[in-house]
Coordinates of C-alpha atoms in Angstrom, one line a residue:
M1 CA -30.9 -36.0 -87.1
S2 CA -32.7 -39.3 -87.5
G3 CA -34.1 -41.2 -84.6
R4 CA -31.4 -43.9 -85.0
S5 CA -28.7 -41.2 -84.8
R6 CA -30.2 -39.8 -81.7
R7 CA -30.4 -43.2 -80.1
R8 CA -26.7 -43.8 -81.0
A9 CA -25.7 -40.4 -79.5
R10 CA -27.6 -41.1 -76.3
A11 CA -25.9 -44.5 -76.0
A12 CA -22.5 -43.1 -76.7
G13 CA -22.8 -40.4 -74.0
P14 CA -22.6 -42.7 -71.0
A15 CA -19.9 -44.8 -72.7
R16 CA -17.7 -41.7 -73.2
A17 CA -18.3 -40.7 -69.6
T18 CA -17.4 -44.1 -68.4
R19 CA -14.2 -44.0 -70.5
V20 CA -13.3 -40.6 -69.1
V21 CA -13.9 -41.7 -65.6
L22 CA -11.8 -44.9 -66.1
L23 CA -9.0 -42.9 -67.8
S24 CA -9.1 -40.4 -65.0
L25 CA -9.0 -43.1 -62.4
C26 CA -6.1 -44.8 -64.2
A27 CA -4.3 -41.5 -64.4
L28 CA -4.8 -40.9 -60.7
A29 CA -3.7 -44.4 -59.9
F30 CA -0.6 -43.8 -62.1
V31 CA 0.1 -40.5 -60.3
A32 CA -0.4 -42.2 -56.9
V33 CA 1.9 -45.1 -57.8
A34 CA 4.4 -42.7 -59.3
A35 CA 4.3 -40.5 -56.2
A36 CA 4.6 -43.6 -54.0
V37 CA 7.6 -44.8 -56.0
W38 CA 9.1 -41.3 -55.9
V39 CA 8.6 -40.9 -52.1
G40 CA 9.7 -44.5 -51.5
A41 CA 12.9 -44.1 -53.5
R42 CA 13.7 -40.8 -51.8
L43 CA 12.9 -42.4 -48.4
A44 CA 15.2 -45.3 -49.2
I45 CA 18.1 -42.9 -50.3
S46 CA 17.5 -40.6 -47.4
Y47 CA 17.3 -43.4 -44.9
G48 CA 20.6 -44.7 -46.2
H49 CA 22.2 -41.3 -45.5
V50 CA 20.6 -41.2 -42.0
S51 CA 21.6 -44.8 -41.2
A52 CA 25.2 -44.0 -42.2
A53 CA 25.2 -40.9 -40.1
R54 CA 23.3 -42.4 -37.1
A55 CA 26.2 -44.3 -35.6
E56 CA 28.6 -41.4 -36.2
A57 CA 26.0 -39.0 -34.7
S58 CA 25.6 -41.1 -31.6
S59 CA 29.3 -41.5 -30.9
T60 CA 30.2 -37.9 -31.9
M61 CA 27.4 -36.2 -29.9
A62 CA 27.9 -38.4 -26.9
A63 CA 31.6 -37.7 -26.9
V64 CA 31.2 -34.0 -27.3
S65 CA 28.6 -33.9 -24.5
A66 CA 30.9 -35.8 -22.2
D67 CA 34.0 -33.9 -23.3
P68 CA 33.3 -30.6 -25.1
A69 CA 37.0 -30.0 -25.8
S70 CA 37.2 -33.1 -28.0
A71 CA 34.9 -31.4 -30.5
G72 CA 37.9 -29.6 -32.2
S73 CA 39.6 -32.9 -33.1
R74 CA 36.3 -34.2 -34.6
A75 CA 35.8 -31.2 -37.0
D76 CA 36.3 -33.3 -40.2
R77 CA 33.9 -36.0 -39.0
L78 CA 31.3 -33.4 -38.0
Q79 CA 31.5 -31.8 -41.5
E80 CA 31.0 -35.2 -43.1
L81 CA 28.1 -36.0 -40.7
G82 CA 26.5 -32.6 -41.5
G83 CA 26.8 -33.3 -45.2
R84 CA 25.0 -36.6 -45.0
L85 CA 22.2 -35.2 -42.9
A86 CA 21.8 -32.2 -45.2
E87 CA 21.4 -34.6 -48.2
A88 CA 18.8 -36.6 -46.2
R89 CA 16.9 -33.4 -45.4
D90 CA 16.9 -32.3 -49.0
L91 CA 15.5 -35.6 -50.1
T92 CA 12.5 -35.2 -47.8
G93 CA 11.5 -31.6 -48.5
D94 CA 10.0 -31.6 -52.0
V95 CA 6.3 -31.0 -52.8
V96 CA 5.6 -34.7 -53.5
W97 CA 6.9 -35.7 -50.1
R98 CA 4.9 -32.9 -48.4
S99 CA 1.7 -34.0 -50.2
A100 CA 2.2 -37.6 -49.2
E101 CA 2.2 -36.4 -45.6
F102 CA -1.6 -35.9 -45.9
V103 CA -2.2 -39.7 -46.5
P104 CA -3.8 -41.2 -43.3
I105 CA -1.4 -43.0 -41.0
A106 CA 1.5 -43.3 -43.5
G107 CA 1.5 -39.5 -43.8
A108 CA 2.1 -39.0 -40.0
N109 CA 5.1 -41.3 -40.2
L110 CA 6.5 -39.5 -43.3
R111 CA 6.1 -36.2 -41.5
S112 CA 7.7 -37.5 -38.3
Y113 CA 10.7 -38.8 -40.3
R114 CA 11.2 -35.5 -42.2
L115 CA 11.0 -33.5 -39.0
T116 CA 13.5 -35.8 -37.3
V117 CA 16.0 -35.5 -40.1
E118 CA 15.5 -31.7 -40.1
A119 CA 16.2 -31.6 -36.4
L120 CA 19.4 -33.7 -36.6
A121 CA 20.6 -31.6 -39.6
E122 CA 20.1 -28.4 -37.7
T123 CA 21.7 -29.8 -34.6
V124 CA 25.0 -30.6 -36.5
E125 CA 25.0 -27.6 -38.9
A126 CA 24.0 -24.8 -36.5
G127 CA 24.2 -26.3 -33.0
L128 CA 27.5 -28.0 -33.0
A129 CA 29.8 -27.5 -36.0
P130 CA 30.1 -23.7 -35.7
V131 CA 31.2 -23.8 -32.0
V132 CA 33.7 -26.6 -31.9
S133 CA 36.5 -24.1 -31.6
D134 CA 34.7 -22.4 -28.7
F135 CA 34.6 -25.7 -26.8
A136 CA 38.3 -26.1 -27.1
R137 CA 38.9 -22.4 -26.2
L138 CA 36.8 -22.7 -23.0
E139 CA 38.7 -25.8 -21.9
S140 CA 42.1 -24.1 -22.4
A141 CA 40.8 -21.0 -20.6
V142 CA 40.6 -22.9 -17.3
S143 CA 43.7 -23.5 -15.3
L144 CA 42.9 -25.5 -12.2
S145 CA 46.5 -25.6 -11.0
G146 CA 46.7 -21.8 -11.4
R147 CA 43.3 -21.4 -9.7
S148 CA 42.4 -19.0 -12.5
V149 CA 40.2 -18.5 -15.6
D150 CA 41.1 -16.5 -18.7
T151 CA 38.0 -14.3 -18.5
A152 CA 38.7 -12.6 -21.9
A153 CA 38.9 -15.9 -23.7
V154 CA 35.7 -17.0 -22.1
S155 CA 33.9 -13.8 -23.2
R156 CA 34.9 -14.3 -26.8
T157 CA 32.9 -17.6 -26.9
A158 CA 29.6 -16.1 -25.6
A159 CA 28.0 -15.0 -28.8
G160 CA 28.6 -18.3 -30.7
L161 CA 27.5 -20.5 -27.9
H162 CA 24.3 -18.4 -27.5
T163 CA 23.5 -18.9 -31.2
A164 CA 24.2 -22.6 -31.0
E165 CA 21.9 -22.9 -27.9
A166 CA 19.1 -21.2 -29.8
A167 CA 19.6 -23.7 -32.7
L168 CA 19.4 -26.6 -30.4
D169 CA 16.3 -25.2 -28.8
R170 CA 14.7 -25.2 -32.3
S171 CA 15.8 -28.8 -32.8
R172 CA 14.3 -29.9 -29.5
A173 CA 11.0 -28.2 -30.5
T174 CA 11.1 -29.9 -33.9
L175 CA 11.6 -33.3 -32.3
R176 CA 8.7 -32.8 -29.9
D177 CA 6.6 -32.2 -32.9
A178 CA 8.0 -35.3 -34.6
A179 CA 6.9 -37.4 -31.7
E180 CA 3.3 -36.7 -32.2
G181 CA 0.9 -38.9 -34.2
P182 CA 0.4 -42.6 -34.7
L183 CA 4.0 -43.7 -35.4
V184 CA 5.3 -47.2 -36.1
P185 CA 7.4 -48.5 -33.2
Q186 CA 10.7 -48.4 -35.1
L187 CA 10.2 -44.7 -36.0
A188 CA 9.0 -43.8 -32.5
A189 CA 12.1 -45.4 -31.1
G190 CA 14.3 -43.4 -33.6
V191 CA 12.7 -40.2 -32.5
R192 CA 13.3 -41.0 -28.9
Q193 CA 16.9 -41.7 -29.6
A194 CA 17.4 -38.5 -31.5
T195 CA 15.7 -36.6 -28.7
E196 CA 18.0 -38.1 -26.1
L197 CA 21.1 -37.2 -28.2
V198 CA 20.0 -33.6 -28.8
D199 CA 18.9 -33.1 -25.2
S200 CA 22.3 -34.2 -24.0
L201 CA 24.1 -31.9 -26.3
H202 CA 21.7 -29.1 -25.5
G203 CA 22.5 -29.5 -21.8
T204 CA 26.2 -29.2 -22.5
V205 CA 25.9 -26.2 -24.8
S206 CA 23.4 -24.4 -22.6
A207 CA 25.6 -24.8 -19.5
L208 CA 28.6 -23.5 -21.4
S209 CA 26.6 -20.6 -22.9
V210 CA 25.4 -19.5 -19.5
A211 CA 28.9 -19.8 -18.1
A212 CA 30.4 -17.8 -21.0
R213 CA 28.0 -15.0 -20.2
I214 CA 28.4 -15.1 -16.4
V215 CA 31.9 -16.2 -15.6
P216 CA 33.9 -13.2 -16.6
A217 CA 32.0 -10.7 -14.5
A218 CA 31.4 -13.3 -11.7
L219 CA 35.1 -14.0 -11.4
G220 CA 36.1 -10.4 -11.1
A221 CA 37.0 -9.4 -14.6
D222 CA 36.0 -5.8 -13.6
G223 CA 37.0 -5.9 -10.0
A224 CA 37.2 -8.2 -6.9
K225 CA 34.1 -10.2 -5.9
S226 CA 33.3 -11.7 -2.5
Y227 CA 31.1 -14.8 -2.1
A228 CA 29.8 -17.1 0.6
L229 CA 30.1 -20.8 0.0
L230 CA 27.4 -22.8 1.9
F231 CA 28.2 -26.5 2.3
N232 CA 24.8 -28.3 2.6
N233 CA 24.6 -31.5 4.6
N234 CA 21.9 -33.8 3.2
A235 CA 21.6 -35.6 6.5
E236 CA 19.5 -32.7 7.7
L237 CA 17.4 -31.7 4.7
R238 CA 16.6 -28.2 3.4
T239 CA 15.1 -27.2 0.1
T240 CA 18.5 -27.0 -1.7
G241 CA 19.8 -30.2 -0.3
G242 CA 20.7 -29.7 3.4
I243 CA 21.5 -27.5 6.3
A244 CA 24.5 -25.1 5.9
G245 CA 26.7 -26.7 8.5
A246 CA 30.0 -25.4 7.1
I247 CA 30.5 -21.9 5.5
S248 CA 33.4 -20.5 3.7
E249 CA 34.5 -17.1 2.2
L250 CA 35.5 -17.2 -1.4
T251 CA 37.0 -14.3 -3.4
A252 CA 37.5 -13.9 -7.1
D253 CA 39.7 -11.2 -8.7
G254 CA 40.7 -11.0 -12.4
G255 CA 39.7 -14.6 -12.9
R256 CA 41.7 -16.0 -9.9
L257 CA 39.9 -17.8 -7.1
E258 CA 41.0 -17.9 -3.4
L259 CA 39.4 -19.7 -0.5
G260 CA 39.1 -17.4 2.6
R261 CA 38.0 -18.0 6.2
Q262 CA 36.2 -21.2 7.3
L263 CA 33.2 -20.2 9.3
V264 CA 30.7 -21.9 11.6
P265 CA 27.1 -20.8 12.0
E266 CA 27.7 -19.4 15.5
Q267 CA 29.9 -16.7 14.0
L268 CA 27.0 -15.5 11.8
N269 CA 23.8 -16.1 13.7
P270 CA 22.2 -13.1 15.4
P271 CA 21.5 -13.1 19.2
D272 CA 18.2 -14.7 20.2
G273 CA 15.3 -12.5 19.4
A274 CA 17.3 -10.4 17.0
G275 CA 16.7 -12.4 13.8
L276 CA 16.3 -10.9 10.4
A277 CA 12.8 -9.7 9.4
V278 CA 10.8 -12.1 7.2
T279 CA 7.6 -11.4 5.3
P280 CA 4.1 -12.4 6.6
E281 CA 3.9 -15.0 3.9
E282 CA 7.3 -16.5 4.9
S283 CA 6.4 -16.5 8.5
A284 CA 3.1 -18.3 7.9
L285 CA 4.9 -21.1 6.0
F286 CA 8.4 -21.4 7.5
G287 CA 8.1 -19.5 10.8
E288 CA 10.4 -16.7 12.2
R289 CA 13.3 -19.2 12.2
L290 CA 13.8 -18.5 8.5
G291 CA 15.5 -15.2 9.6
G292 CA 16.8 -16.4 12.9
Y293 CA 19.7 -18.7 11.8
I294 CA 21.9 -18.9 8.8
Q295 CA 21.3 -22.7 8.8
N296 CA 17.7 -21.9 7.9
V297 CA 18.1 -19.5 5.0
N298 CA 17.2 -22.3 2.7
L299 CA 13.9 -23.3 4.4
T300 CA 12.4 -21.4 1.6
P301 CA 12.5 -22.8 -2.0
D302 CA 13.2 -19.3 -3.3
F303 CA 17.0 -19.2 -3.5
V304 CA 17.0 -15.5 -4.4
R305 CA 15.6 -15.0 -0.9
S306 CA 18.1 -17.4 0.6
G307 CA 20.9 -15.4 -1.0
E308 CA 19.6 -12.1 0.3
L309 CA 19.2 -13.5 3.9
T310 CA 22.8 -15.0 3.8
A311 CA 24.1 -11.6 2.6
A312 CA 22.3 -9.9 5.4
H313 CA 23.8 -12.3 8.0
F314 CA 27.3 -11.6 6.7
R315 CA 26.7 -7.9 6.7
A316 CA 25.3 -7.9 10.3
A317 CA 27.9 -10.3 11.8
L318 CA 31.1 -9.5 9.8
G319 CA 30.5 -6.2 8.1
T320 CA 31.1 -8.0 4.8
D321 CA 29.1 -7.1 1.6
L322 CA 28.7 -10.2 -0.5
D323 CA 28.5 -10.2 -4.3
G324 CA 26.9 -13.6 -4.3
V325 CA 26.2 -17.0 -2.6
V326 CA 27.0 -20.5 -3.8
S327 CA 25.2 -23.5 -2.3
I328 CA 26.6 -27.0 -2.8
D329 CA 25.6 -30.3 -1.2
T330 CA 27.3 -33.3 0.3
A331 CA 26.6 -35.6 -2.7
T332 CA 28.5 -33.2 -5.0
I333 CA 31.7 -34.1 -3.0
A334 CA 31.3 -37.7 -4.1
L335 CA 30.9 -36.6 -7.8
L336 CA 34.0 -34.4 -7.6
L337 CA 36.1 -37.1 -5.9
A338 CA 35.4 -39.4 -8.9
A339 CA 37.3 -36.8 -11.0
T340 CA 40.0 -35.8 -8.5
G341 CA 40.8 -39.0 -6.7
P342 CA 40.6 -39.6 -2.9
I343 CA 41.5 -37.1 -0.2
T344 CA 42.4 -37.5 3.5
V345 CA 40.6 -35.5 6.1
D346 CA 41.4 -35.8 9.8
G347 CA 43.0 -39.2 9.1
R348 CA 40.0 -40.5 7.2
E349 CA 40.3 -41.3 3.5
L350 CA 37.3 -40.1 1.4
N351 CA 36.7 -41.3 -2.1
S352 CA 33.8 -41.4 -4.5
E353 CA 32.5 -44.6 -3.0
N354 CA 32.5 -43.8 0.7
A355 CA 32.2 -40.0 0.9
T356 CA 28.4 -39.9 1.2
R357 CA 28.4 -42.5 4.0
V358 CA 31.3 -40.8 5.9
L359 CA 29.9 -37.3 5.6
L360 CA 26.2 -38.2 6.4
S361 CA 26.7 -40.9 9.0
D362 CA 30.2 -41.8 10.2
V363 CA 31.1 -38.3 11.2
Y364 CA 28.2 -38.0 13.6
L365 CA 28.6 -41.5 15.0
Q366 CA 32.4 -41.3 15.5
I367 CA 32.9 -37.6 16.4
P368 CA 30.8 -36.8 19.4
S369 CA 31.5 -33.1 19.8
R370 CA 29.8 -30.6 17.5
D371 CA 32.9 -28.3 17.8
Q372 CA 35.0 -31.2 16.5
Q373 CA 32.5 -31.9 13.7
D374 CA 32.8 -28.2 12.7
V375 CA 36.6 -28.6 12.6
F376 CA 36.3 -31.7 10.4
F377 CA 34.0 -30.0 7.9
G378 CA 36.2 -26.9 7.8
E379 CA 39.2 -29.1 7.1
L380 CA 37.2 -30.9 4.4
T381 CA 36.5 -27.7 2.6
Q382 CA 40.1 -26.6 2.5
V383 CA 41.4 -30.1 1.5
M384 CA 38.8 -30.4 -1.2
F385 CA 39.6 -26.9 -2.6
D386 CA 43.3 -27.7 -2.7
K387 CA 42.6 -31.0 -4.4
L388 CA 40.4 -29.4 -7.0
F389 CA 43.0 -26.8 -7.9
G390 CA 46.0 -29.1 -7.6
S391 CA 48.3 -30.2 -10.4
G392 CA 47.1 -33.2 -12.3
T393 CA 43.4 -32.7 -11.7
S394 CA 41.4 -33.2 -14.9
T395 CA 39.6 -30.0 -15.9
V396 CA 37.1 -31.9 -18.0
G397 CA 36.4 -34.3 -15.2
V398 CA 35.8 -31.6 -12.7
L399 CA 33.6 -29.6 -15.0
T400 CA 31.6 -32.7 -15.9
A401 CA 31.1 -33.5 -12.3
L402 CA 29.9 -30.0 -11.6
G403 CA 27.6 -30.1 -14.6
T404 CA 26.1 -33.3 -13.3
A405 CA 25.6 -31.8 -9.9
A406 CA 24.0 -28.7 -11.3
E407 CA 21.6 -30.7 -13.5
Q408 CA 20.6 -32.7 -10.3
G409 CA 19.9 -29.4 -8.5
R410 CA 22.8 -29.8 -6.1
I411 CA 24.3 -26.4 -6.8
S412 CA 22.4 -23.1 -6.5
V413 CA 23.8 -19.6 -7.1
W414 CA 22.6 -16.1 -6.2
F415 CA 24.2 -12.9 -7.5
A416 CA 23.7 -9.5 -5.9
D417 CA 24.1 -8.0 -9.3
S418 CA 20.7 -8.1 -10.9
A419 CA 22.1 -8.3 -14.4
L420 CA 24.1 -11.5 -13.6
Q421 CA 21.1 -12.9 -11.7
R422 CA 18.9 -12.5 -14.7
Q423 CA 21.3 -14.7 -16.7
L424 CA 20.6 -17.5 -14.3
G425 CA 16.8 -17.3 -14.8
G426 CA 15.2 -20.7 -15.1
G427 CA 18.5 -22.5 -15.4
P428 CA 19.8 -25.4 -13.3
L429 CA 21.7 -23.0 -10.9
S430 CA 18.7 -20.8 -10.2
G431 CA 17.6 -22.7 -7.1
P432 CA 14.5 -24.9 -6.3
L433 CA 11.8 -22.4 -7.2
G434 CA 13.7 -20.8 -10.1
R435 CA 13.9 -24.2 -11.9
L436 CA 10.1 -24.5 -12.2
T437 CA 8.7 -23.9 -15.7
D438 CA 5.5 -24.5 -17.5
R439 CA 7.6 -26.2 -20.2
G440 CA 7.9 -29.6 -18.5
A441 CA 8.4 -28.9 -14.8
P442 CA 5.4 -26.9 -13.4
V443 CA 5.6 -28.4 -9.9
G444 CA 8.3 -29.2 -7.4
V445 CA 8.6 -31.2 -4.2
F446 CA 11.0 -29.9 -1.6
L447 CA 11.8 -31.3 1.8
V448 CA 12.8 -29.7 5.1
D449 CA 13.9 -31.6 8.2
G450 CA 12.0 -30.9 11.4
T451 CA 13.9 -33.3 13.7
A452 CA 16.9 -31.1 14.3
G453 CA 19.1 -34.1 14.0
K454 CA 20.8 -36.0 11.2
M455 CA 17.9 -38.5 10.6
D456 CA 17.5 -37.8 6.9
T457 CA 20.3 -40.3 6.3
Y458 CA 17.5 -42.8 6.8
L459 CA 14.9 -41.1 4.6
E460 CA 14.0 -42.6 1.2
G461 CA 11.1 -42.5 -1.2
T462 CA 9.8 -41.2 -4.6
F463 CA 8.6 -38.0 -6.1
T464 CA 6.1 -38.0 -8.9
A465 CA 4.2 -35.5 -11.1
A466 CA 1.4 -36.0 -13.6
C467 CA -1.3 -33.9 -15.3
H468 CA -4.8 -34.9 -16.3
A469 CA -8.1 -33.5 -17.3
A470 CA -11.4 -34.5 -15.7
E471 CA -15.0 -33.4 -16.0
P472 CA -15.9 -30.8 -13.3
A473 CA -18.7 -31.4 -10.8
A474 CA -20.7 -28.5 -12.4
T475 CA -20.4 -25.9 -15.0
P476 CA -21.5 -22.6 -13.6
T477 CA -22.6 -20.9 -16.9
P478 CA -23.0 -22.0 -20.5
G479 CA -19.9 -21.5 -22.6
T480 CA -17.4 -21.9 -19.8
A481 CA -14.7 -24.5 -19.7
T482 CA -16.0 -28.1 -19.5
T483 CA -12.8 -29.7 -18.1
R484 CA -10.7 -29.1 -15.0
R485 CA -7.1 -29.5 -15.8
T486 CA -5.1 -30.7 -12.8
V487 CA -1.4 -31.3 -12.0
T488 CA -0.8 -33.7 -9.2
A489 CA 2.5 -33.9 -7.2
T490 CA 3.2 -36.8 -4.9
A491 CA 5.8 -37.4 -2.3
T492 CA 6.2 -40.9 -0.9
L493 CA 8.5 -41.0 2.1
A494 CA 9.9 -44.0 4.0
S495 CA 12.0 -44.3 7.1
T496 CA 14.8 -46.9 6.9
A497 CA 16.0 -46.2 10.4
P498 CA 17.2 -49.3 12.3
A499 CA 15.2 -50.7 15.2
D500 CA 17.7 -49.5 17.7
I501 CA 17.9 -45.9 16.4
A502 CA 16.8 -44.5 19.7
T503 CA 20.2 -45.6 21.2
Y504 CA 22.1 -43.5 18.7
P505 CA 23.8 -40.2 19.8
W506 CA 21.4 -37.2 20.2
V507 CA 23.2 -35.4 17.4
V508 CA 21.8 -38.0 15.0
T509 CA 18.3 -38.4 16.5
G510 CA 17.9 -34.8 17.5
P511 CA 17.5 -33.0 20.8
G512 CA 13.8 -33.9 21.0
V513 CA 10.9 -32.0 19.5
P514 CA 7.4 -32.0 20.9
G515 CA 5.2 -34.9 19.8
L516 CA 8.0 -36.9 18.1
A517 CA 9.5 -40.0 19.6
T518 CA 13.2 -40.5 19.7
G519 CA 14.3 -42.1 16.4
G520 CA 11.3 -40.6 14.5
I521 CA 11.7 -38.4 11.4
R522 CA 9.7 -35.2 11.1
T523 CA 9.6 -33.7 7.6
M524 CA 8.0 -30.5 6.2
V525 CA 6.9 -31.4 2.6
Q526 CA 6.7 -28.4 0.4
F527 CA 4.8 -28.4 -2.9
A528 CA 5.6 -25.4 -5.2
A529 CA 4.2 -24.6 -8.6
T530 CA 4.5 -22.0 -11.4
D531 CA 2.1 -19.1 -11.4
S532 CA -0.1 -21.1 -13.9
L533 CA -1.3 -23.3 -11.1
R534 CA -3.3 -23.0 -7.9
P535 CA -3.5 -25.6 -5.1
T536 CA -6.9 -27.2 -4.5
R537 CA -6.4 -30.3 -2.3
V538 CA -3.8 -31.9 -0.1
T539 CA -4.0 -35.4 1.3
I540 CA -1.8 -37.4 3.7
D541 CA -2.2 -41.1 3.5
G542 CA -5.5 -40.6 1.7
A543 CA -7.0 -38.3 4.2
E544 CA -7.6 -34.7 3.1
V545 CA -6.0 -32.1 5.3
P546 CA -6.4 -28.3 5.5
I547 CA -4.3 -26.4 2.9
L548 CA -1.6 -24.2 4.3
T549 CA -0.4 -22.1 1.3
R550 CA 1.0 -18.7 0.5
M551 CA 2.5 -17.0 -2.6
I552 CA 6.3 -16.9 -2.6
D553 CA 7.8 -14.7 -5.3
G554 CA 4.5 -14.9 -7.1
R555 CA 4.2 -18.7 -7.0
P556 CA 2.0 -20.9 -4.8
V557 CA 3.8 -22.9 -2.1
V558 CA 1.9 -25.5 0.0
V559 CA 3.4 -27.1 3.1
A560 CA 2.4 -30.2 5.0
E561 CA 4.1 -32.0 7.9
I562 CA 4.5 -35.7 8.6
D563 CA 6.2 -37.9 11.2
L564 CA 7.7 -41.3 10.4
A565 CA 8.5 -43.9 12.9
P566 CA 11.3 -46.4 12.0
G567 CA 10.0 -48.5 9.0
A568 CA 7.0 -46.3 8.4
V569 CA 5.8 -45.0 5.0
S570 CA 3.7 -42.0 4.3
V571 CA 2.2 -40.6 1.0
V572 CA 1.5 -36.9 0.6
V573 CA -0.4 -35.7 -2.4
A574 CA -1.1 -32.1 -3.6
D575 CA -3.5 -31.3 -6.5
F576 CA -3.1 -28.0 -8.5
V577 CA -5.6 -26.7 -11.0
A578 CA -4.3 -24.9 -14.1
L579 CA -5.6 -21.4 -14.8
P580 CA -8.0 -21.3 -17.8
T581 CA -5.5 -19.6 -20.2
R582 CA -2.5 -21.7 -19.3
S583 CA -1.5 -25.2 -20.6
P584 CA 1.6 -26.4 -18.7
T585 CA 3.3 -29.6 -19.7
V586 CA 4.8 -32.3 -17.5
D587 CA 7.9 -34.3 -18.4
R588 CA 9.9 -34.2 -15.1
V589 CA 9.6 -33.3 -11.4
I590 CA 11.9 -30.8 -9.7
A591 CA 12.8 -31.9 -6.1
T592 CA 15.2 -31.5 -3.3
P593 CA 18.4 -33.3 -4.0
T594 CA 19.1 -36.0 -1.5
A595 CA 22.0 -38.4 -0.9
T596 CA 19.7 -41.3 -0.3
E597 CA 17.5 -43.3 -2.7
F598 CA 14.8 -41.1 -4.1
E599 CA 13.2 -42.0 -7.5
H600 CA 11.7 -39.3 -9.7
Y601 CA 8.8 -40.2 -12.0
A602 CA 6.7 -38.0 -14.3
E603 CA 3.8 -38.9 -16.6
P604 CA 4.6 -36.9 -19.7
G605 CA 1.6 -34.9 -21.0
T606 CA 0.1 -31.5 -21.7
C607 CA -2.6 -30.1 -19.5
D608 CA -5.0 -29.0 -22.2

């Protein structure tokens, strides 16, 4: 080859390389544009399906959550809704879309959108549509006027509801995943709305699923059952809502309910000095009084233990073996009256608007004798029972009210049958300690009155929970954890007692306890946590105090006591550290249900 040819070849090499690079870049650009157009077109079509389904989804799911029996009449609309969401899901699942999810920022939004659509599609296809007939069957199985439940019909719904509950659990997990990443505000709002819809439906399906598994056996499908009904008065707080001032026997046989004797504490309490035995841990936190009076069985946040103690009192005093205990608080009466309409007790009309005031305050100001108060609450139980199971009462309304009360922690249940008790595990009926979970609610704040009066009518405040990680003061050895993950629970309590409270009847202000002025409010604040946490610090109004803590049912419980004069405010804070291998999340705070104003706040986050 001549020198000229060699020079031309050398010159052509870079030129060809440049052309190859340019052509490659053009090809990549074309592919990128094509992919963007493809994804954009499918996003537009998918979004059209989702938008068309969104309004229908909102109204349908809200209606079904409020009235499960209405699902049957919405079957065709549910099928159409499921079809739209399935088409939207199919448009977001191809390889081009999945590849686009790796693009910075935009990819996170594409992924979030896909996950949201997948969650909604599964919610309708697997969590709702298959069980619409079960909803209607459950509603027809309950006959309030007949005081009975068709236990066989309820049993037939259990499998389908359990499968639907599992599908909704998956949808909720998918939506939690969809909420992660740098999302544009519109999409973030859409994910929140979808989460609220699915959460609401999950609450309904989950409650019905548990009921379908428990109700047949609990209502005596295999033989008569005997229960104690504890009516908790929020004016004198205990962990489940209030002191058990009125107690009733309740029997169930073959699905039929009957209200038995109305009892007062004096019929069940042991003689002085002959109280039930308590454990050393219980004695250290709650004192021997936990076993001394039936009014104190719910000093502990462990409702399994409350149930066992109640059963022991019944056995010792009446010779009755209980199959279970149901605890319900004053505020639930107001919720039920919204469904049943007003009742009249001892010449007083009670309705959803005035029931809380009458039951927490007026009774004690207007009825001076404790014996007469006991008669009033006994009559209230009978009248309320007759009203609930009277003709014309809305089944859906009553079940909705009970569902709301359960979600607020106002109803707790214990079964002597361990198999039934396991079905309650972690659910809204399992009691204060049982409702704690590392998945969102690792800490709880529970209140117990120490005034021995009815002063908690004047107690208000807030409960908060948050988790955070901070650098430790020192790292003992190389390679150990460098952060200390802490969950903080706070109780802010305020007395709204009037200035002349000291002139009120002693049954309101209490008989007098050492160190507390008349009209003051003494409160034991209990902080409880899952077994993933351990208490490290307690402060009252900013000052650190010694920690009094014990393990109750394998979980740490911390107690602190405060006194409030009228108008005073106090802040109690407990810090818990997470064990090295645990990562609890916080999105809510479990607390004693009250009938006064208490706000609940949680700073959502994962302690990792």
